[in-house]
Amino acid sequence: MAVAVIVPIIWPMEPFEIPSTLAKDAFETVENLPEGSNVLLAFDYDPGSAPELQPMATAWVWHCAKKHHRMYFMALWPLGVNMVQDTVDQVIHKDYPELEEGVDYVNLAFRTGNEGVIKVIVTNLKALFNVDSRGEALTQIPMTKKIVSLRDMNLIISVSAGYPGTKEWIQYAGTPYGIKVVGGCTGVQAPLLYPYYPGQMQGMLGAIKGASEYEHLLSTKYPEYKYGPSYSPDTPKDKLKPRKNFTQGLTRMGPQLIAHCLILVLIVLGNIALYMQRRAREAV
Amino acid sequence: MLRTFGIIVVALALVWVVVRTFMGDMGYGYFEVTGEGKAINQVSVCRFELNERTKALADATALARSDIDKARENAALTDTERAERIAEAESLIAENEAASATLAKTVHFSWSRTIGIWLAAFFTLCIMSFLYKDNPLYRFAEHTFVGASAAYWMVVTFWNMAIPIAIGRLFPRFVKFNLAPGHPLDSWVEKLAAENWLAKIVNYEAVVGSGLNAPWYQLMNWWYWIPMAFGVMLLWRLAPTGQWISRWPLAFIIGGTAGIRMVGFLQADFVAQIRSSITPLFVLREAGGNSLAFQQAFYCSMNSIILLLGMITVLIYFFFSLEHKGVVGRISRVGIWVLMITFGAGFGFTVMGRIALLVGRFQFLVQDWINYSP
C-alpha cells in the first residue's frame, strides 16, 4: 500500500474526472449567488483531516473571492482558526491581495459551545462574537456593523471533519431558518450527510473525491484557478503548469486510484485463495 | 532480518535528507520569503513556486549554454552569425542569473520552519513505527500529541471564551486595559441600558458614551455571575468534600443539551426527512415545470422508486412485532441487502478517507521533509 501511494506522489498523475451532481450543485450554489453576497465559511476541522478537507476549503475560498462575496470565517473547532489563517494566506493574500480584511473578509475565530454557538448566533451574532481574530470590535468593522444574526447570511459553507460540523449547521441553522447550506466533509461522514441532499443541503463534497470534482469544475470555468492569475488563453498548452497548492484534490486522486486498484486486486486474490482452499478441503 | 532491513532503510533515508538539507542540494522547502521578497512578489510565494521558478531558470540557462556550444561547433555559420548567436545566448544567461540572484535574495533559510518540519517528520515516523509493533517511540509521540492537544485546547478556550465572554462581561474595563484591547465597552453599556432587566436598578443610561469612566458596577453584566457560579460548582468535583455540588450544573448542562438537540433532531431529522422521503414515483417534469428527456426522467424515477423500496424493506426488517417468515421474511431479506449495500458504500468512503490521510502524510514526507519536487 505504501508503494502504491508513494509512486504516484513521485510521478504525479491526474485521473480523468467526471463531476457528480452533488459537486455540480455545490458549485452552482456559489456561482449563482449575486455578487457581494454574505457567505459564512465554517472551518470545523483540524490538521488531522486537512489532507481530505483543505483542498475543498482552498477551492471554496478562491471561488467566493472570485465572485466578490463577503466572507465571514469562523470555527467551532479550536484548530479551525489556524486552518482559516492558512487558507487566507494561501488564497486571498496570494491571488487576491487587493481584498481587505474587515471589508471583504473577516475572521470571527473560534467559539466553544458546539451547536450551542449556532443556536445563539442564529438570532444574535454579537452575543458570542464581539471581536474578530485581531481583537477588533465587530461594531467597528465595516462588514460586520450591520450583521445582526446568521439570518443575514446568504449561504453557509461548512467544511467539517465531525462533530460539531455540517450536520449541526443543517440542524440548527439551515433547516429551521431556511438558510442555504453546502457542506464538505470527510469520507467517514459522507454517508451520514447524503440524506440531507437536496432538501436541506444544496450541495455536498464528499472527501477528496468531492474536492477533486470541485477543483475540476472550477478549473474548467476559471482556468486561472489551476494555472495562476497570469493565465492567458493564448498560452501554449505545453507551457501551462498547474499550481500544486490549488490542485491538491486532483493530484491526490492519482494515489487514490492506484490504492483502490490494489485493494480490488487483493480482494479478488483473497477470494480466489479462499475458493481454492475450500476446494482443497473438499477434495480431502 | 526484517527489523534490520527496516532500520537500515530508515537510517539511509535520514542520512540522505540530512545531506540534502545541509549541503544545499535542495529546493526551498526549508526557506521562507523575506520581507523584501514579499514586497517584490507583492505577496508571499510558496515553496512549490520558488522551486518551479528556480528550476525553470536553471533549465533556461542550461539551454542557452548548449546553444553556445552548438553555435561554436556549427561550421556552417559565418563568424558574424556565430558571434550574434553566442552574444544572444550569453545575454539570456546573464538575465537568468540576475533573476536567480534576485530570487535567492527574496528567501532566507528558516530555522523555525526547518525544526518544525523535522519534528513533524520525526513524530510521523514514530507513529508509523506502530505498524511494526508497539514501541517506546510510538508511545512518546502519542503522549506528546495528547498532551499538546489538551494544552492547546485549554489555552484557546481560555482566551476565546473565558476572557471575552465570562470575565469580560463581569469586569470589562479590566479586560480591555489588561487583556483584550478590542473590548467594545461603549456598545456594551448601550446594550445593557437597552436590554438588561437590571436597567431598572442600575442606571446604565448615565454611562452611555463614557464607558471608560463609568463605575465598575455599571459596566458589569450581573447575569453573568450565574454561569460563573455554575463553573465554580462544576470544579467542586476536585475538592476533597462536597463533590455532589458538581451534579447540579452537570444536570443543567445535560438537560439543556438534550432539550436543544431534541428540537434540532425533530426539525431537521424527523419531520424534514419524512418530507424529503415523500417524492413523486414517476418524475416526468423538473421543478421548473419543463419536461425531462427520457433518460433523465428514467434516472429520476428509478431514484425515487429505489428510495421508496429501500426505505420500506429496511423498515420491515426492523419491525420485530411480526415473525420474519414468508412474504415478510423475503422483504426483510431485501432490507438486509439494502443495509449491506449502504454499509459497503460507507466503508468505501472510509477507506477513501484513510487513504487520503496516508497520501497527505506521504506527501509531507516526500515533498516537505525530503524536499522532493516532482
mmCIF file of N, CA and C in Angstrom, chain A residues 2 5-6 9-10 12 48 51-52 78-79 82 93-94 97 110-112 115 127-128 130-131 135 137 139 163 167-168 171-172 175-176 187-188 190-191 194-196 200 207 209 244-245 248 252 255-256 259-260 263, chain B residues 43-46 48-49 52 152-153 156-157 160-161 164-165 169 182-184 187-188 191 260-261 264-265 267-269 272-273 276 346 349-360 362-363 366-367 372-374:
data_model
loop_
_atom_site.group_PDB
_atom_site.id
_atom_site.type_symbol
_atom_site.label_atom_id
_atom_site.label_comp_id
_atom_site.label_asym_id
_atom_site.label_seq_id
_atom_site.Cartn_x
_atom_site.Cartn_y
_atom_site.Cartn_z
ATOM 1 N N ALA A 2 1.969 1.215 0.824
ATOM 2 C CA ALA A 2 2.858 2.371 0.891
ATOM 3 C C ALA A 2 3.440 2.670 -0.488
ATOM 4 N N VAL A 5 0.958 4.174 -2.889
ATOM 5 C CA VAL A 5 0.655 5.581 -2.621
ATOM 6 C C VAL A 5 1.846 6.482 -2.969
ATOM 7 N N ILE A 6 3.059 6.011 -2.665
ATOM 8 C CA ILE A 6 4.243 6.878 -2.870
ATOM 9 C C ILE A 6 4.567 7.065 -4.356
ATOM 10 N N ILE A 9 2.941 9.835 -6.017
ATOM 11 C CA ILE A 9 3.348 11.132 -5.462
ATOM 12 C C ILE A 9 4.639 11.585 -6.149
ATOM 13 N N ILE A 10 5.523 10.624 -6.374
ATOM 14 C CA ILE A 10 6.800 10.966 -7.028
ATOM 15 C C ILE A 10 6.593 11.225 -8.523
ATOM 16 N N PRO A 12 3.586 12.211 -10.483
ATOM 17 C CA PRO A 12 2.164 12.557 -10.346
ATOM 18 C C PRO A 12 1.349 12.189 -11.580
ATOM 19 N N GLY A 48 -5.415 17.191 11.376
ATOM 20 C CA GLY A 48 -5.572 15.744 11.228
ATOM 21 C C GLY A 48 -6.391 15.363 10.016
ATOM 22 N N PRO A 51 -5.615 16.796 4.970
ATOM 23 C CA PRO A 51 -5.388 16.200 3.640
ATOM 24 C C PRO A 51 -6.680 15.978 2.860
ATOM 25 N N GLU A 52 -7.774 15.698 3.565
ATOM 26 C CA GLU A 52 -9.055 15.487 2.876
ATOM 27 C C GLU A 52 -9.783 16.796 2.623
ATOM 28 N N PRO A 78 -11.242 24.337 17.835
ATOM 29 C CA PRO A 78 -10.188 25.293 18.201
ATOM 30 C C PRO A 78 -9.128 25.466 17.120
ATOM 31 N N LEU A 79 -8.746 24.379 16.470
ATOM 32 C CA LEU A 79 -7.689 24.486 15.460
ATOM 33 C C LEU A 79 -8.205 24.977 14.121
ATOM 34 N N ASN A 82 -6.646 28.216 12.867
ATOM 35 C CA ASN A 82 -5.375 28.109 12.141
ATOM 36 C C ASN A 82 -5.601 27.700 10.694
ATOM 37 N N HIS A 93 -4.283 36.220 0.262
ATOM 38 C CA HIS A 93 -3.057 37.032 0.197
ATOM 39 C C HIS A 93 -2.287 36.810 -1.102
ATOM 40 N N LYS A 94 -2.492 35.650 -1.693
ATOM 41 C CA LYS A 94 -1.715 35.300 -2.882
ATOM 42 C C LYS A 94 -2.396 35.741 -4.174
ATOM 43 N N PRO A 97 -4.682 39.940 -3.432
ATOM 44 C CA PRO A 97 -4.088 40.831 -2.414
ATOM 45 C C PRO A 97 -4.870 42.130 -2.245
ATOM 46 N N PHE A 110 -12.666 31.335 16.808
ATOM 47 C CA PHE A 110 -13.293 30.138 17.399
ATOM 48 C C PHE A 110 -14.148 30.499 18.614
ATOM 49 N N ARG A 111 -15.253 29.803 18.741
ATOM 50 C CA ARG A 111 -16.041 29.892 19.974
ATOM 51 C C ARG A 111 -16.378 28.466 20.408
ATOM 52 N N THR A 112 -16.219 28.182 21.680
ATOM 53 C CA THR A 112 -16.568 26.860 22.168
ATOM 54 C C THR A 112 -18.071 26.810 22.456
ATOM 55 N N GLU A 115 -22.980 23.022 19.067
ATOM 56 C CA GLU A 115 -24.207 23.505 18.418
ATOM 57 C C GLU A 115 -24.836 24.664 19.185
ATOM 58 N N ALA A 127 -23.812 38.376 20.317
ATOM 59 C CA ALA A 127 -23.892 37.884 21.699
ATOM 60 C C ALA A 127 -22.685 37.014 22.016
ATOM 61 N N LEU A 128 -22.158 36.326 21.014
ATOM 62 C CA LEU A 128 -20.990 35.468 21.236
ATOM 63 C C LEU A 128 -19.736 36.015 20.575
ATOM 64 N N ASN A 130 -17.985 39.182 19.832
ATOM 65 C CA ASN A 130 -17.937 40.641 19.938
ATOM 66 C C ASN A 130 -16.674 41.234 19.323
ATOM 67 N N VAL A 131 -15.634 40.409 19.174
ATOM 68 C CA VAL A 131 -14.409 40.868 18.493
ATOM 69 C C VAL A 131 -13.994 39.828 17.450
ATOM 70 N N GLY A 135 -8.929 41.069 17.423
ATOM 71 C CA GLY A 135 -9.331 41.760 18.640
ATOM 72 C C GLY A 135 -10.094 43.041 18.369
ATOM 73 N N ALA A 137 -13.412 45.207 17.550
ATOM 74 C CA ALA A 137 -14.844 45.046 17.846
ATOM 75 C C ALA A 137 -15.670 44.915 16.567
ATOM 76 N N THR A 139 -18.558 45.797 16.089
ATOM 77 C CA THR A 139 -19.360 47.009 15.865
ATOM 78 C C THR A 139 -18.554 48.072 15.117
ATOM 79 N N TYR A 163 -17.981 16.170 14.615
ATOM 80 C CA TYR A 163 -18.896 16.924 15.484
ATOM 81 C C TYR A 163 -18.137 18.025 16.209
ATOM 82 N N LYS A 167 -23.574 18.649 9.881
ATOM 83 C CA LYS A 167 -24.861 18.160 10.386
ATOM 84 C C LYS A 167 -25.486 19.197 11.322
ATOM 85 N N GLU A 168 -24.673 19.763 12.213
ATOM 86 C CA GLU A 168 -25.194 20.741 13.178
ATOM 87 C C GLU A 168 -25.587 22.038 12.479
ATOM 88 N N GLN A 171 -28.912 21.261 11.058
ATOM 89 C CA GLN A 171 -29.945 21.087 12.082
ATOM 90 C C GLN A 171 -30.367 22.396 12.747
ATOM 91 N N TYR A 172 -29.397 23.269 13.007
ATOM 92 C CA TYR A 172 -29.725 24.442 13.825
ATOM 93 C C TYR A 172 -29.772 25.753 13.040
ATOM 94 N N THR A 175 -32.014 24.136 8.251
ATOM 95 C CA THR A 175 -33.410 23.664 8.196
ATOM 96 C C THR A 175 -34.380 24.605 8.923
ATOM 97 N N PRO A 176 -34.120 24.986 10.184
ATOM 98 C CA PRO A 176 -35.146 25.812 10.856
ATOM 99 C C PRO A 176 -35.282 27.218 10.284
ATOM 100 N N GLY A 187 -14.575 11.411 4.369
ATOM 101 C CA GLY A 187 -15.196 10.208 3.824
ATOM 102 C C GLY A 187 -16.064 9.491 4.852
ATOM 103 N N VAL A 188 -15.614 9.512 6.110
ATOM 104 C CA VAL A 188 -16.359 8.820 7.159
ATOM 105 C C VAL A 188 -17.739 9.457 7.344
ATOM 106 N N ALA A 190 -19.465 11.296 5.070
ATOM 107 C CA ALA A 190 -20.268 11.479 3.847
ATOM 108 C C ALA A 190 -21.574 10.676 3.835
ATOM 109 N N PRO A 191 -21.549 9.365 4.137
ATOM 110 C CA PRO A 191 -22.816 8.620 4.067
ATOM 111 C C PRO A 191 -23.873 9.152 5.037
ATOM 112 N N TYR A 194 -25.578 12.332 3.228
ATOM 113 C CA TYR A 194 -26.315 12.163 1.967
ATOM 114 C C TYR A 194 -27.825 12.393 2.113
ATOM 115 N N PRO A 195 -28.465 11.911 3.210
ATOM 116 C CA PRO A 195 -29.919 12.089 3.302
ATOM 117 C C PRO A 195 -30.370 13.553 3.304
ATOM 118 N N TYR A 196 -29.459 14.488 3.636
ATOM 119 C CA TYR A 196 -29.858 15.900 3.687
ATOM 120 C C TYR A 196 -29.891 16.554 2.306
ATOM 121 N N GLN A 200 -32.313 19.601 2.291
ATOM 122 C CA GLN A 200 -31.837 20.501 3.344
ATOM 123 C C GLN A 200 -30.418 21.017 3.105
ATOM 124 N N ALA A 207 -15.397 13.999 0.792
ATOM 125 C CA ALA A 207 -13.980 13.634 0.877
ATOM 126 C C ALA A 207 -13.150 14.181 -0.280
ATOM 127 N N LYS A 209 -12.539 13.032 -3.154
ATOM 128 C CA LYS A 209 -13.163 12.896 -4.478
ATOM 129 C C LYS A 209 -14.020 14.132 -4.761
ATOM 130 N N LYS A 244 0.425 23.593 -7.756
ATOM 131 C CA LYS A 244 0.289 22.431 -6.854
ATOM 132 C C LYS A 244 -0.635 22.707 -5.679
ATOM 133 N N ASN A 245 -0.496 23.906 -5.069
ATOM 134 C CA ASN A 245 -1.301 24.200 -3.882
ATOM 135 C C ASN A 245 -2.793 24.272 -4.189
ATOM 136 N N GLN A 248 -4.523 20.192 -5.215
ATOM 137 C CA GLN A 248 -4.197 19.052 -4.342
ATOM 138 C C GLN A 248 -5.239 17.943 -4.462
ATOM 139 N N ARG A 252 -4.211 14.278 -5.665
ATOM 140 C CA ARG A 252 -4.341 13.192 -4.675
ATOM 141 C C ARG A 252 -5.249 12.073 -5.176
ATOM 142 N N PRO A 255 -2.858 8.778 -6.359
ATOM 143 C CA PRO A 255 -2.597 7.725 -5.362
ATOM 144 C C PRO A 255 -3.868 6.973 -4.967
ATOM 145 N N GLN A 256 -5.010 7.710 -4.924
ATOM 146 C CA GLN A 256 -6.280 7.046 -4.580
ATOM 147 C C GLN A 256 -6.598 5.952 -5.589
ATOM 148 N N ALA A 259 -4.238 2.996 -5.182
ATOM 149 C CA ALA A 259 -4.518 2.283 -3.929
ATOM 150 C C ALA A 259 -5.831 1.499 -4.034
ATOM 151 N N HIS A 260 -6.853 2.087 -4.639
ATOM 152 C CA HIS A 260 -8.129 1.379 -4.780
ATOM 153 C C HIS A 260 -7.995 0.176 -5.714
ATOM 154 N N ILE A 263 -6.451 -2.499 -3.740
ATOM 155 C CA ILE A 263 -7.410 -3.129 -2.818
ATOM 156 C C ILE A 263 -8.310 -4.109 -3.583
ATOM 157 N N VAL B 43 3.044 39.489 -2.593
ATOM 158 C CA VAL B 43 2.508 38.599 -1.568
ATOM 159 C C VAL B 43 3.506 37.476 -1.335
ATOM 160 N N SER B 44 3.246 36.663 -0.310
ATOM 161 C CA SER B 44 4.154 35.556 -0.052
ATOM 162 C C SER B 44 4.057 34.522 -1.168
ATOM 163 N N VAL B 45 5.193 33.962 -1.537
ATOM 164 C CA VAL B 45 5.166 32.905 -2.548
ATOM 165 C C VAL B 45 5.453 31.581 -1.846
ATOM 166 N N CYS B 46 4.881 30.506 -2.348
ATOM 167 C CA CYS B 46 5.068 29.236 -1.665
ATOM 168 C C CYS B 46 6.282 28.507 -2.205
ATOM 169 N N PHE B 48 6.573 25.639 -3.538
ATOM 170 C CA PHE B 48 6.386 24.990 -4.837
ATOM 171 C C PHE B 48 6.759 25.968 -5.958
ATOM 172 N N GLU B 49 6.258 27.214 -5.816
ATOM 173 C CA GLU B 49 6.529 28.210 -6.852
ATOM 174 C C GLU B 49 8.007 28.544 -6.910
ATOM 175 N N GLU B 52 9.772 25.787 -8.591
ATOM 176 C CA GLU B 52 9.492 25.745 -10.020
ATOM 177 C C GLU B 52 10.200 26.868 -10.765
ATOM 178 N N TYR B 152 -3.315 22.980 24.137
ATOM 179 C CA TYR B 152 -3.746 23.945 23.116
ATOM 180 C C TYR B 152 -5.228 24.270 23.290
ATOM 181 N N TRP B 153 -6.026 23.209 23.506
ATOM 182 C CA TRP B 153 -7.476 23.378 23.676
ATOM 183 C C TRP B 153 -7.748 24.310 24.873
ATOM 184 N N VAL B 156 -6.696 28.025 24.048
ATOM 185 C CA VAL B 156 -7.610 28.652 23.079
ATOM 186 C C VAL B 156 -8.953 28.952 23.740
ATOM 187 N N THR B 157 -9.471 27.990 24.500
ATOM 188 C CA THR B 157 -10.765 28.198 25.147
ATOM 189 C C THR B 157 -10.684 29.337 26.163
ATOM 190 N N ASN B 160 -10.492 32.618 24.141
ATOM 191 C CA ASN B 160 -11.645 32.889 23.268
ATOM 192 C C ASN B 160 -12.963 32.906 24.012
ATOM 193 N N MET B 161 -13.038 32.251 25.143
ATOM 194 C CA MET B 161 -14.313 32.194 25.868
ATOM 195 C C MET B 161 -14.213 32.809 27.252
ATOM 196 N N PRO B 164 -13.042 36.892 26.940
ATOM 197 C CA PRO B 164 -14.010 37.856 26.378
ATOM 198 C C PRO B 164 -15.452 37.647 26.839
ATOM 199 N N ILE B 165 -15.876 36.398 27.029
ATOM 200 C CA ILE B 165 -17.297 36.153 27.290
ATOM 201 C C ILE B 165 -17.610 36.154 28.790
ATOM 202 N N ARG B 169 -17.381 40.159 30.563
ATOM 203 C CA ARG B 169 -18.715 40.726 30.813
ATOM 204 C C ARG B 169 -18.860 41.184 32.260
ATOM 205 N N GLY B 182 -9.479 45.163 22.244
ATOM 206 C CA GLY B 182 -10.605 45.358 21.317
ATOM 207 C C GLY B 182 -11.965 45.303 21.997
ATOM 208 N N HIS B 183 -11.972 45.133 23.295
ATOM 209 C CA HIS B 183 -13.231 45.004 24.033
ATOM 210 C C HIS B 183 -14.135 46.218 23.826
ATOM 211 N N PRO B 184 -15.362 46.028 23.297
ATOM 212 C CA PRO B 184 -16.216 47.185 22.964
ATOM 213 C C PRO B 184 -17.025 47.668 24.174
ATOM 214 N N SER B 187 -20.353 50.071 23.372
ATOM 215 C CA SER B 187 -21.511 49.393 22.772
ATOM 216 C C SER B 187 -22.154 48.445 23.792
ATOM 217 N N TRP B 188 -21.344 47.917 24.706
ATOM 218 C CA TRP B 188 -21.907 47.030 25.729
ATOM 219 C C TRP B 188 -22.796 47.777 26.699
ATOM 220 N N LYS B 191 -25.964 48.433 25.116
ATOM 221 C CA LYS B 191 -26.767 47.224 25.054
ATOM 222 C C LYS B 191 -27.389 46.906 26.413
ATOM 223 N N ILE B 260 -31.971 21.158 23.576
ATOM 224 C CA ILE B 260 -31.546 21.806 22.321
ATOM 225 C C ILE B 260 -31.465 20.766 21.204
ATOM 226 N N ARG B 261 -30.870 19.609 21.513
ATOM 227 C CA ARG B 261 -30.668 18.592 20.476
ATOM 228 C C ARG B 261 -31.992 17.959 20.054
ATOM 229 N N GLY B 264 -33.605 20.190 17.559
ATOM 230 C CA GLY B 264 -32.858 20.115 16.299
ATOM 231 C C GLY B 264 -33.156 18.831 15.543
ATOM 232 N N PHE B 265 -33.143 17.709 16.251
ATOM 233 C CA PHE B 265 -33.397 16.415 15.602
ATOM 234 C C PHE B 265 -34.823 16.322 15.087
ATOM 235 N N GLN B 267 -36.791 18.742 14.123
ATOM 236 C CA GLN B 267 -36.994 19.588 12.940
ATOM 237 C C GLN B 267 -36.248 19.055 11.719
ATOM 238 N N ALA B 268 -34.937 18.825 11.916
ATOM 239 C CA ALA B 268 -34.089 18.545 10.753
ATOM 240 C C ALA B 268 -34.031 17.075 10.389
ATOM 241 N N ASP B 269 -34.186 16.182 11.350
ATOM 242 C CA ASP B 269 -34.035 14.759 11.046
ATOM 243 C C ASP B 269 -35.358 14.014 10.977
ATOM 244 N N ALA B 272 -38.272 16.877 8.637
ATOM 245 C CA ALA B 272 -37.715 17.216 7.318
ATOM 246 C C ALA B 272 -37.345 15.964 6.525
ATOM 247 N N GLN B 273 -36.879 14.913 7.210
ATOM 248 C CA GLN B 273 -36.502 13.692 6.498
ATOM 249 C C GLN B 273 -37.733 12.950 5.980
ATOM 250 N N SER B 276 -38.705 14.812 2.961
ATOM 251 C CA SER B 276 -37.805 14.544 1.823
ATOM 252 C C SER B 276 -38.052 13.175 1.210
ATOM 253 N N GLY B 346 -20.566 3.093 2.780
ATOM 254 C CA GLY B 346 -19.965 3.828 3.905
ATOM 255 C C GLY B 346 -18.533 3.392 4.138
ATOM 256 N N PHE B 349 -16.219 4.786 1.488
ATOM 257 C CA PHE B 349 -15.877 6.178 1.773
ATOM 258 C C PHE B 349 -14.810 6.257 2.863
ATOM 259 N N THR B 350 -14.956 5.385 3.880
ATOM 260 C CA THR B 350 -13.982 5.395 4.985
ATOM 261 C C THR B 350 -12.596 5.025 4.468
ATOM 262 N N VAL B 351 -12.544 4.012 3.598
ATOM 263 C CA VAL B 351 -11.252 3.604 3.029
ATOM 264 C C VAL B 351 -10.649 4.776 2.256
ATOM 265 N N MET B 352 -11.513 5.449 1.456
ATOM 266 C CA MET B 352 -11.016 6.587 0.674
ATOM 267 C C MET B 352 -10.455 7.660 1.606
ATOM 268 N N GLY B 353 -11.186 7.913 2.706
ATOM 269 C CA GLY B 353 -10.734 8.919 3.671
ATOM 270 C C GLY B 353 -9.390 8.564 4.272
ATOM 271 N N ARG B 354 -9.237 7.290 4.641
ATOM 272 C CA ARG B 354 -7.975 6.858 5.276
ATOM 273 C C ARG B 354 -6.818 6.934 4.293
ATOM 274 N N ILE B 355 -7.102 6.559 3.036
ATOM 275 C CA ILE B 355 -6.020 6.635 2.034
ATOM 276 C C ILE B 355 -5.636 8.102 1.810
ATOM 277 N N ALA B 356 -6.643 8.980 1.816
ATOM 278 C CA ALA B 356 -6.346 10.418 1.637
ATOM 279 C C ALA B 356 -5.424 10.915 2.755
ATOM 280 N N LEU B 357 -5.655 10.430 3.980
ATOM 281 C CA LEU B 357 -4.792 10.835 5.094
ATOM 282 C C LEU B 357 -3.379 10.297 4.910
ATOM 283 N N LEU B 358 -3.300 9.044 4.431
ATOM 284 C CA LEU B 358 -1.987 8.439 4.173
ATOM 285 C C LEU B 358 -1.253 9.216 3.080
ATOM 286 N N VAL B 359 -2.002 9.590 2.035
ATOM 287 C CA VAL B 359 -1.401 10.370 0.946
ATOM 288 C C VAL B 359 -0.871 11.693 1.510
ATOM 289 N N GLY B 360 -1.666 12.328 2.365
ATOM 290 C CA GLY B 360 -1.249 13.599 2.964
ATOM 291 C C GLY B 360 0.056 13.467 3.726
ATOM 292 N N PHE B 362 2.367 11.042 3.386
ATOM 293 C CA PHE B 362 3.470 10.707 2.475
ATOM 294 C C PHE B 362 3.889 11.920 1.654
ATOM 295 N N GLN B 363 2.890 12.735 1.277
ATOM 296 C CA GLN B 363 3.234 13.965 0.548
ATOM 297 C C GLN B 363 4.103 14.853 1.415
ATOM 298 N N VAL B 366 7.617 13.238 1.535
ATOM 299 C CA VAL B 366 8.342 13.296 0.257
ATOM 300 C C VAL B 366 8.603 14.752 -0.153
ATOM 301 N N GLN B 367 7.557 15.593 -0.076
ATOM 302 C CA GLN B 367 7.693 16.943 -0.629
ATOM 303 C C GLN B 367 8.239 17.967 0.362
ATOM 304 N N TYR B 372 11.528 16.729 -2.083
ATOM 305 C CA TYR B 372 11.488 16.326 -3.491
ATOM 306 C C TYR B 372 10.357 17.060 -4.190
ATOM 307 N N SER B 373 10.686 17.717 -5.289
ATOM 308 C CA SER B 373 9.661 18.466 -6.022
ATOM 309 C C SER B 373 9.463 17.848 -7.398
ATOM 310 N N PRO B 374 8.322 17.123 -7.597
ATOM 311 C CA PRO B 374 8.172 16.443 -8.888
ATOM 312 C C PRO B 374 7.998 17.442 -10.042
#
